[in-house]
Amino acid sequence: MPAVSNVSSFRKVTPGILASQRLAMSNDIPDIGKSEVAIALKRAAQPIGLTSTAYHVLDILLGLSKPDDWKGDNRPVVAISNEKLASYVGKSERTVIRAIKQLVEARILAYRDSSTGRRWVHRNDSGDITFAYGLDFTPARVRYREIKRLADEWQAHLNAVREAKRTVMRISRAIVDIVDATKDVDMTDFLDQMAGILDAETDVQAKAQALLDLYDLVMEALKEASNTQSTAHKNGDSSCKDDINVTPISNTNSPDSCSNNRTSANADEIKNKTDVAYGAEIAPERGQAERGGGSNRGYTLQKGSGKADFVRSETLDAVSISLLESACTSIQGDFGLSIKSWPDLIAATDVLRIGIGLSEKGFTEACGRLGRHVAAAILAMVAEKALRDPEKISSPGGYFRACCERATEGKLALAKSLFGLAAR
C-alpha cells in the first residue's frame, strides 16, 4: 500500500495531527507485530494521558485490525464509521470523534481520509491491502520503542510508589512498637516527629525516606541508652545489693534471660561440657540424626534433657546458623545486626522482639517450651517475613506465637521457610 496520508479539508489541522501524518508517511517502519504494539499501547495509556473513552475506542480499533496487516512494512488501517463505533462504545458520535482526535494527537493513529470522508478498505485476492481509507496505526508502529519505554518507566514508578507505601507502613509501625516497648527512656519526641512526617504535604516516596532517617535516629538513641545502662550495670556492685531500683534496658539483658532451668549454652559453659552435651546443645540436629539411625543412646540423651530440647531438635533439623544468616538479610540490614553464630542470634532477640511488637513474656514462654535456639530462630524468621511483606503479616507477634504452637506439635517446617527466604 502506498505511503499516502490525507487529511480532509473539513478537519481543523493541529500540530499533533501534523506530527501523526508525518509518522504515517515514514518509510522506516519496524517489523513489530500487532500483539506487541497493543500491549505497549495499553500499558502506556496512563502516561500518554488517554481518557477512558479514548482507551475504549483504541481497544476496539485494535481488535478490528487484522494481524496480517501488521507484518513487514504494511500499514494497518481500520475502516469503521463513527456511528458504528459510537454504538460499540455506548457514547455519542461527538464523543467518539473527540476520542479519535485524542488518539491522533497522541501520535497513535493518523487520519487517512477519502475525498468523501467515507472509510473503506480494498484488498487483493491474497488479502493484502491495496487501497484503504480510515484510521492508520502506522504512527504507533513507528513509535513502538518510545511507547514501550514510556510504559516501562510508568511501571517502575508504580512499583516505587507501592514499595514506598509499604515502607511507610512498616517503619511507622516499627517506631511505634519501639517507643511503646522502651519504658525507661522517654522517646515520645520521635512519635511527634513521625506524625509531622506523615501529615506533611509531600509524596509518599519522600515520606518513606524521611521515616527511614527517623528510624535510624531511633535506633541510635536506643543503642546509646542501652550502652549507658550497660556501663552503669558493669560499674555497679556485682552483688546487686544496691541495684534494686535500677531497671535495665530490655536489649541489654543477658541472652540467657529467657532460658528456663535447663543448662545454658553460652561459650563459657560449653567449655565445661562433655562432647555429647556440646553436640546436644549447639547442634540439636545431631540428636535427631541419631534417633533416625536407631541409636538408643542419642534418643535417651535428648529425652532426658527435657521436652523442650526434644522438640527443638525436630524443629532445627537442617537449620544451620549459615542458613539463618543468608535467609535473614533484611533484619541484618534494617536492624544493624550480625548473625555469625548462635550466641549472636541469641543476643539479637531483644531487638527483634521489640521490632515485631512481641512482649518479653511471650518470648520467654516460647523459650521455656522450645528452647532458646528454636525460639530465636523462629523469631528471626518471623521478623524477616514481616520486614519483607508487611502487608501479609498484620500481627507479627501473633504469627510468632502460631509458629511456636506448630513447632511444639512438630509441624513447623522452619528449614523450608528459611530456604525460601534465602532463595528470594
Short mmCIF file of C-alpha atoms in Angstrom, two decimals:
data_model
loop_
_atom_site.label_atom_id
_atom_site.label_comp_id
_atom_site.label_asym_id
_atom_site.label_seq_id
_atom_site.Cartn_x
_atom_site.Cartn_y
_atom_site.Cartn_z
CA MET A 1 0.00 0.00 0.00
CA PRO A 2 1.46 3.40 -0.94
CA ALA A 3 2.60 5.81 1.77
CA VAL A 4 -0.24 8.28 1.39
CA SER A 5 -1.85 10.07 4.32
CA ASN A 6 -4.56 12.56 3.55
CA VAL A 7 -6.47 14.86 5.87
CA SER A 8 -9.79 16.13 4.62
CA SER A 9 -10.36 19.86 4.34
CA PHE A 10 -13.20 19.72 6.85
CA ARG A 11 -10.76 18.91 9.68
CA LYS A 12 -9.00 21.62 11.64
CA VAL A 13 -5.31 20.69 11.46
CA THR A 14 -3.35 20.89 14.72
CA PRO A 15 0.38 20.35 15.40
CA GLY A 16 -0.44 16.91 16.85
CA ILE A 17 -2.35 15.89 13.72
CA LEU A 18 0.53 17.06 11.50
CA ALA A 19 3.03 15.06 13.60
CA SER A 20 0.91 11.93 13.19
CA GLN A 21 0.69 12.47 9.42
CA ARG A 22 4.46 12.70 9.15
CA LEU A 23 4.86 9.45 11.10
CA ALA A 24 2.26 7.75 8.89
CA MET A 25 4.23 8.69 5.76
CA SER A 26 7.50 7.29 7.18
CA ASN A 27 9.19 4.54 5.20
CA ASP A 28 11.18 3.28 8.21
CA ILE A 29 8.58 1.01 9.77
CA PRO A 30 9.87 -1.54 12.32
CA ASP A 31 8.65 -5.10 11.91
CA ILE A 32 6.61 -5.15 15.11
CA GLY A 33 3.51 -7.33 15.31
CA LYS A 34 0.05 -6.38 16.46
CA SER A 35 0.25 -8.06 19.88
CA GLU A 36 3.47 -6.28 20.90
CA VAL A 37 2.17 -2.86 19.89
CA ALA A 38 -1.20 -3.47 21.53
CA ILE A 39 0.38 -4.46 24.84
CA ALA A 40 2.69 -1.45 24.80
CA LEU A 41 -0.17 0.94 24.00
CA LYS A 42 -2.38 -0.36 26.78
CA ARG A 43 0.44 -0.27 29.33
CA ALA A 44 1.32 3.30 28.34
CA ALA A 45 -2.27 4.57 28.22
CA GLN A 46 -1.99 6.40 31.54
CA PRO A 47 1.34 8.19 30.98
CA ILE A 48 0.20 9.14 27.50
CA GLY A 49 -2.90 10.68 29.07
CA LEU A 50 -5.70 8.80 27.34
CA THR A 51 -9.22 9.20 28.68
CA SER A 52 -11.37 6.18 29.41
CA THR A 53 -13.37 6.69 26.20
CA ALA A 54 -10.20 7.05 24.11
CA TYR A 55 -8.85 3.85 25.67
CA HIS A 56 -12.11 2.04 24.87
CA VAL A 57 -12.03 3.26 21.26
CA LEU A 58 -8.37 2.21 20.96
CA ASP A 59 -9.20 -1.25 22.26
CA ILE A 60 -11.99 -1.68 19.70
CA LEU A 61 -9.86 -0.44 16.80
CA LEU A 62 -7.03 -2.80 17.76
CA GLY A 63 -9.49 -5.68 17.85
CA LEU A 64 -10.83 -4.83 14.39
CA SER A 65 -7.39 -4.71 12.77
CA LYS A 66 -6.05 -7.92 11.22
CA PRO A 67 -2.73 -9.37 12.45
CA ASP A 68 -1.50 -9.85 8.86
CA ASP A 69 -1.78 -6.09 8.26
CA TRP A 70 0.92 -5.57 10.91
CA LYS A 71 3.56 -7.76 9.24
CA GLY A 72 6.60 -6.43 7.40
CA ASP A 73 6.25 -2.83 6.23
CA ASN A 74 2.45 -2.96 5.94
CA ARG A 75 0.32 -0.08 7.16
CA PRO A 76 -2.61 -1.34 9.27
CA VAL A 77 -5.75 0.67 8.53
CA VAL A 78 -9.13 0.19 10.23
CA ALA A 79 -12.28 1.28 8.38
CA ILE A 80 -15.30 1.77 10.64
CA SER A 81 -17.83 4.58 10.69
CA ASN A 82 -18.17 6.90 13.66
CA GLU A 83 -21.79 5.82 14.02
CA LYS A 84 -20.96 2.13 14.40
CA LEU A 85 -18.02 2.89 16.65
CA ALA A 86 -20.29 5.00 18.87
CA SER A 87 -22.72 2.07 19.19
CA TYR A 88 -19.84 -0.20 20.24
CA VAL A 89 -18.58 2.26 22.85
CA GLY A 90 -22.01 3.32 24.08
CA LYS A 91 -21.27 7.02 23.61
CA SER A 92 -22.44 9.75 21.24
CA GLU A 93 -20.77 10.27 17.87
CA ARG A 94 -19.33 13.61 19.01
CA THR A 95 -17.70 11.89 21.99
CA VAL A 96 -16.21 9.23 19.71
CA ILE A 97 -14.93 11.88 17.29
CA ARG A 98 -13.16 13.67 20.16
CA ALA A 99 -11.68 10.36 21.38
CA ILE A 100 -10.31 9.57 17.91
CA LYS A 101 -8.82 13.06 17.69
CA GLN A 102 -7.09 12.47 21.04
CA LEU A 103 -5.58 9.24 19.72
CA VAL A 104 -4.39 11.03 16.59
CA GLU A 105 -2.83 13.93 18.54
CA ALA A 106 -1.17 11.37 20.83
CA ARG A 107 0.55 10.06 17.66
CA ILE A 108 -1.03 6.64 17.89
CA LEU A 109 -3.34 6.93 14.87
CA ALA A 110 -3.31 9.01 11.69
CA TYR A 111 -6.22 10.15 9.54
CA ARG A 112 -6.36 8.57 6.09
CA ASP A 113 -9.40 10.33 4.66
CA SER A 114 -11.09 9.78 1.34
CA SER A 115 -12.48 12.65 -0.70
CA THR A 116 -15.99 11.93 0.58
CA GLY A 117 -14.96 11.20 4.17
CA ARG A 118 -16.06 7.56 3.96
CA ARG A 119 -13.83 4.82 5.33
CA TRP A 120 -13.25 1.61 3.41
CA VAL A 121 -10.50 -0.93 2.66
CA HIS A 122 -9.81 -2.67 -0.66
CA ARG A 123 -7.87 -5.94 -0.69
CA ASN A 124 -6.46 -8.09 -3.48
CA ASP A 125 -7.01 -11.80 -3.95
CA SER A 126 -4.29 -12.69 -1.42
CA GLY A 127 -5.89 -10.49 1.25
CA ASP A 128 -3.31 -7.70 1.17
CA ILE A 129 -4.47 -4.07 1.39
CA THR A 130 -4.20 -2.21 -1.91
CA PHE A 131 -6.13 0.95 -1.03
CA ALA A 132 -7.51 1.93 2.33
CA TYR A 133 -9.18 4.95 3.88
CA GLY A 134 -9.81 5.09 7.59
CA LEU A 135 -7.66 5.20 10.73
CA ASP A 136 -3.99 4.29 10.24
CA PHE A 137 -1.95 2.59 13.02
CA THR A 138 1.40 3.30 11.30
CA PRO A 139 2.38 6.04 13.84
CA ALA A 140 2.06 3.51 16.66
CA ARG A 141 4.31 1.04 14.82
CA VAL A 142 6.93 3.70 14.15
CA ARG A 143 6.88 4.85 17.81
CA TYR A 144 6.79 1.35 19.31
CA ARG A 145 10.13 1.60 21.16
CA GLU A 146 9.28 5.02 22.55
CA ILE A 147 5.85 3.84 23.70
CA LYS A 148 7.36 0.74 25.31
CA ARG A 149 9.89 2.91 27.16
CA LEU A 150 7.08 5.11 28.49
CA ALA A 151 5.23 2.00 29.67
CA ASP A 152 8.32 0.61 31.42
CA GLU A 153 9.05 3.93 33.14
CA TRP A 154 5.45 4.20 34.32
CA GLN A 155 5.50 0.65 35.68
CA ALA A 156 8.76 1.38 37.50
CA HIS A 157 7.15 4.48 39.01
CA LEU A 158 4.14 2.48 40.19
CA ASN A 159 6.42 -0.15 41.74
CA ALA A 160 8.42 2.55 43.53
CA VAL A 161 5.28 4.16 44.92
CA ARG A 162 3.95 0.78 46.05
CA GLU A 163 7.23 -0.04 47.79
CA ALA A 164 7.28 3.41 49.40
CA LYS A 165 3.78 2.84 50.81
CA ARG A 166 4.93 -0.46 52.29
CA THR A 167 7.99 1.23 53.78
CA VAL A 168 5.86 3.97 55.37
CA MET A 169 3.58 1.36 56.94
CA ARG A 170 6.42 -0.88 58.09
CA ILE A 171 8.71 1.82 59.52
CA SER A 172 5.95 3.80 61.23
CA ARG A 173 4.71 0.63 62.90
CA ALA A 174 8.24 -0.30 63.97
CA ILE A 175 8.85 3.14 65.51
CA VAL A 176 5.59 2.97 67.47
CA ASP A 177 6.44 -0.53 68.74
CA ILE A 178 9.94 0.50 69.81
CA VAL A 179 8.69 3.58 71.66
CA ASP A 180 5.94 1.58 73.38
CA ALA A 181 8.35 -1.20 74.40
CA THR A 182 11.03 1.16 75.72
CA LYS A 183 9.73 2.26 79.10
CA ASP A 184 12.96 3.50 80.69
CA VAL A 185 13.79 6.12 78.05
CA ASP A 186 11.50 8.98 77.01
CA MET A 187 11.23 8.63 73.22
CA THR A 188 7.86 10.30 72.69
CA ASP A 189 9.52 13.09 70.69
CA PHE A 190 10.09 10.56 67.91
CA LEU A 191 6.36 9.92 67.72
CA ASP A 192 5.74 13.65 67.27
CA GLN A 193 8.34 13.78 64.50
CA MET A 194 6.77 10.77 62.83
CA ALA A 195 3.32 12.38 62.96
CA GLY A 196 4.77 15.51 61.35
CA ILE A 197 6.28 13.46 58.53
CA LEU A 198 3.04 11.59 57.89
CA ASP A 199 0.99 14.82 57.87
CA ALA A 200 3.39 16.66 55.56
CA GLU A 201 2.15 17.52 52.07
CA THR A 202 4.81 15.53 50.26
CA ASP A 203 4.70 12.46 48.07
CA VAL A 204 4.85 9.02 49.61
CA GLN A 205 8.42 8.40 48.46
CA ALA A 206 9.67 11.49 50.33
CA LYS A 207 7.76 10.35 53.41
CA ALA A 208 9.33 6.89 53.19
CA GLN A 209 12.85 8.35 53.05
CA ALA A 210 12.15 10.72 55.95
CA LEU A 211 10.80 7.84 58.06
CA LEU A 212 13.87 5.73 57.28
CA ASP A 213 16.09 8.57 58.50
CA LEU A 214 13.96 8.93 61.63
CA TYR A 215 14.17 5.18 62.25
CA ASP A 216 17.97 5.41 62.17
CA LEU A 217 17.79 8.15 64.81
CA VAL A 218 15.51 5.99 66.96
CA MET A 219 17.92 3.05 66.76
CA GLU A 220 20.87 5.31 67.61
CA ALA A 221 19.02 6.70 70.65
CA LEU A 222 18.08 3.17 71.73
CA LYS A 223 21.66 1.98 71.33
CA GLU A 224 23.04 4.97 73.23
CA ALA A 225 20.63 4.38 76.10
CA SER A 226 21.50 0.70 76.08
CA ASN A 227 25.23 1.43 76.27
CA THR A 228 24.68 3.88 79.13
CA GLN A 229 22.68 1.37 81.16
CA SER A 230 25.16 -1.39 80.38
CA THR A 231 28.10 0.74 81.57
CA ALA A 232 26.27 1.65 84.75
CA HIS A 233 25.48 -2.01 85.38
CA LYS A 234 29.10 -3.10 84.88
CA ASN A 235 30.43 -0.39 87.20
CA GLY A 236 27.99 -1.31 89.99
CA ASP A 237 28.42 -3.78 92.83
CA SER A 238 28.48 -7.33 91.47
CA SER A 239 26.27 -8.44 94.33
CA CYS A 240 23.49 -6.20 93.01
CA LYS A 241 22.82 -5.19 96.62
CA ASP A 242 22.30 -1.52 95.78
CA ASP A 243 20.77 -2.06 92.33
CA ILE A 244 17.24 -2.92 93.42
CA ASN A 245 15.74 0.24 91.92
CA VAL A 246 17.68 0.05 88.63
CA THR A 247 15.66 -1.16 85.65
CA PRO A 248 17.85 -2.35 82.75
CA ILE A 249 17.00 -1.61 79.13
CA SER A 250 15.45 -4.70 77.54
CA ASN A 251 18.06 -5.21 74.86
CA THR A 252 20.93 -5.16 77.41
CA ASN A 253 19.67 -8.23 79.22
CA SER A 254 21.75 -11.34 79.04
CA PRO A 255 21.00 -13.54 76.02
CA ASP A 256 20.12 -16.25 78.53
CA SER A 257 17.40 -14.17 80.22
CA CYS A 258 14.64 -16.14 78.53
CA SER A 259 16.00 -19.58 79.38
CA ASN A 260 14.30 -21.94 81.80
CA ASN A 261 16.08 -24.09 84.38
CA ARG A 262 17.98 -26.03 81.71
CA THR A 263 21.73 -25.56 81.45
CA SER A 264 22.57 -22.52 79.29
CA ALA A 265 24.70 -22.80 76.17
CA ASN A 266 26.96 -19.75 76.26
CA ALA A 267 30.60 -20.01 75.36
CA ASP A 268 31.91 -20.26 78.94
CA GLU A 269 29.65 -23.14 79.86
CA ILE A 270 30.23 -25.07 76.66
CA LYS A 271 33.90 -25.43 77.58
CA ASN A 272 32.93 -27.33 80.71
CA LYS A 273 30.58 -29.75 78.96
CA THR A 274 31.34 -33.14 77.55
CA ASP A 275 31.35 -33.72 73.81
CA VAL A 276 27.93 -35.33 73.98
CA ALA A 277 26.37 -32.39 75.83
CA TYR A 278 28.04 -29.93 73.47
CA GLY A 279 26.53 -31.69 70.47
CA ALA A 280 23.09 -31.76 72.01
CA GLU A 281 23.21 -28.05 72.81
CA ILE A 282 24.60 -26.31 69.74
CA ALA A 283 23.83 -28.95 67.11
CA PRO A 284 20.40 -30.29 68.04
CA GLU A 285 20.01 -31.92 64.64
CA ARG A 286 22.65 -34.44 65.75
CA GLY A 287 20.27 -35.96 68.27
CA GLN A 288 17.61 -36.28 65.61
CA ALA A 289 20.06 -37.97 63.23
CA GLU A 290 20.99 -40.45 65.96
CA ARG A 291 17.36 -41.26 66.53
CA GLY A 292 16.88 -41.77 62.83
CA GLY A 293 19.85 -44.14 62.81
CA GLY A 294 18.40 -46.18 65.65
CA SER A 295 20.83 -45.13 68.38
CA ASN A 296 19.09 -45.52 71.72
CA ARG A 297 21.85 -43.52 73.42
CA GLY A 298 21.16 -40.37 71.35
CA TYR A 299 17.42 -40.69 71.93
CA THR A 300 17.87 -41.06 75.66
CA LEU A 301 20.11 -38.01 75.87
CA GLN A 302 17.57 -35.83 74.11
CA LYS A 303 14.66 -37.25 76.01
CA GLY A 304 16.43 -36.89 79.28
CA SER A 305 17.17 -33.22 78.70
CA GLY A 306 13.51 -32.31 78.69
CA LYS A 307 10.60 -31.93 76.28
CA ALA A 308 11.78 -28.52 75.05
CA ASP A 309 15.11 -29.90 73.84
CA PHE A 310 13.39 -32.83 72.15
CA VAL A 311 11.07 -30.54 70.17
CA ARG A 312 13.95 -28.22 69.41
CA SER A 313 15.95 -30.95 67.72
CA GLU A 314 12.99 -31.73 65.47
CA THR A 315 12.40 -28.08 64.55
CA LEU A 316 16.04 -27.20 63.86
CA ASP A 317 16.57 -30.18 61.58
CA ALA A 318 18.65 -28.96 58.58
CA VAL A 319 18.80 -25.43 60.09
CA SER A 320 22.29 -24.01 60.47
CA ILE A 321 23.50 -20.57 61.50
CA SER A 322 24.80 -20.00 57.97
CA LEU A 323 21.31 -20.69 56.60
CA LEU A 324 19.83 -18.18 59.04
CA GLU A 325 22.45 -15.62 58.07
CA SER A 326 21.76 -15.99 54.34
CA ALA A 327 17.97 -16.05 54.79
CA CYS A 328 17.60 -13.13 57.20
CA THR A 329 19.26 -10.37 55.20
CA SER A 330 16.59 -7.72 55.85
CA ILE A 331 16.79 -7.83 59.64
CA GLN A 332 20.58 -7.65 59.49
CA GLY A 333 20.44 -4.60 57.25
CA ASP A 334 17.50 -2.77 58.84
CA PHE A 335 18.34 -3.52 62.48
CA GLY A 336 22.12 -3.39 62.07
CA LEU A 337 22.58 -6.91 63.41
CA SER A 338 25.17 -9.59 62.72
CA ILE A 339 24.22 -13.26 62.75
CA LYS A 340 27.55 -15.05 62.57
CA SER A 341 26.93 -17.52 65.39
CA TRP A 342 24.18 -18.80 67.64
CA PRO A 343 25.26 -16.50 70.51
CA ASP A 344 24.96 -13.56 68.10
CA LEU A 345 21.41 -14.60 67.27
CA ILE A 346 20.50 -15.10 70.92
CA ALA A 347 21.90 -11.64 71.76
CA ALA A 348 19.81 -10.06 68.98
CA THR A 349 16.49 -11.46 70.19
CA ASP A 350 15.60 -8.38 72.28
CA VAL A 351 15.96 -6.08 69.27
CA LEU A 352 14.00 -8.48 67.05
CA ARG A 353 11.33 -8.94 69.70
CA ILE A 354 10.79 -5.19 70.02
CA GLY A 355 10.86 -4.85 66.24
CA ILE A 356 7.86 -7.16 65.76
CA GLY A 357 6.00 -5.92 68.83
CA LEU A 358 6.37 -9.13 70.86
CA SER A 359 6.28 -8.89 74.64
CA GLU A 360 9.15 -10.17 76.74
CA LYS A 361 6.77 -12.57 78.46
CA GLY A 362 5.68 -14.04 75.12
CA PHE A 363 9.27 -14.72 74.08
CA THR A 364 10.20 -16.10 77.50
CA GLU A 365 7.30 -18.57 77.31
CA ALA A 366 8.47 -19.66 73.86
CA CYS A 367 11.97 -20.23 75.21
CA GLY A 368 10.55 -22.31 78.05
CA ARG A 369 8.61 -24.56 75.67
CA LEU A 370 11.05 -24.83 72.76
CA GLY A 371 14.47 -23.75 73.98
CA ARG A 372 16.48 -20.62 73.28
CA HIS A 373 17.78 -21.69 69.88
CA VAL A 374 14.44 -22.68 68.42
CA ALA A 375 12.69 -19.59 69.77
CA ALA A 376 15.44 -17.31 68.44
CA ALA A 377 15.42 -18.98 65.00
CA ILE A 378 11.62 -18.69 64.73
CA LEU A 379 11.81 -15.05 65.88
CA ALA A 380 14.39 -14.25 63.18
CA MET A 381 12.26 -15.94 60.51
CA VAL A 382 9.11 -14.06 61.56
CA ALA A 383 10.91 -10.71 61.73
CA GLU A 384 12.40 -11.29 58.26
CA LYS A 385 8.99 -12.10 56.77
CA ALA A 386 7.40 -9.10 58.48
CA LEU A 387 10.05 -6.77 57.01
CA ARG A 388 9.78 -8.19 53.51
CA ASP A 389 5.98 -8.45 53.30
CA PRO A 390 4.47 -6.16 55.97
CA GLU A 391 1.03 -6.26 54.33
CA LYS A 392 0.84 -10.07 54.54
CA ILE A 393 1.60 -10.27 58.27
CA SER A 394 -0.65 -7.82 60.08
CA SER A 395 0.33 -9.11 63.54
CA PRO A 396 3.93 -10.43 63.64
CA GLY A 397 3.63 -11.19 67.35
CA GLY A 398 0.59 -13.39 66.77
CA TYR A 399 2.32 -15.02 63.81
CA PHE A 400 5.30 -15.83 66.07
CA ARG A 401 3.04 -17.48 68.65
CA ALA A 402 1.30 -19.50 65.93
CA CYS A 403 4.67 -20.73 64.64
CA CYS A 404 5.69 -21.72 68.17
CA GLU A 405 2.48 -23.71 68.56
CA ARG A 406 3.22 -25.57 65.34
CA ALA A 407 6.79 -26.19 66.47
CA THR A 408 5.50 -27.63 69.75
CA GLU A 409 3.35 -30.03 67.74
CA GLY A 410 6.29 -30.88 65.47
CA LYS A 411 4.54 -29.42 62.40
CA LEU A 412 6.70 -26.33 61.72
CA ALA A 413 8.83 -26.61 58.55
CA LEU A 414 11.35 -24.00 59.67
CA ALA A 415 14.10 -25.10 57.30
CA LYS A 416 11.77 -24.92 54.33
CA SER A 417 10.75 -21.37 55.22
CA LEU A 418 14.38 -20.28 55.63
CA PHE A 419 15.43 -21.85 52.34
CA GLY A 420 12.55 -19.99 50.66
CA LEU A 421 13.69 -16.69 52.15
CA ALA A 422 17.29 -17.33 51.11
CA ALA A 423 16.22 -18.12 47.54
CA ARG A 424 14.29 -14.83 47.31
#
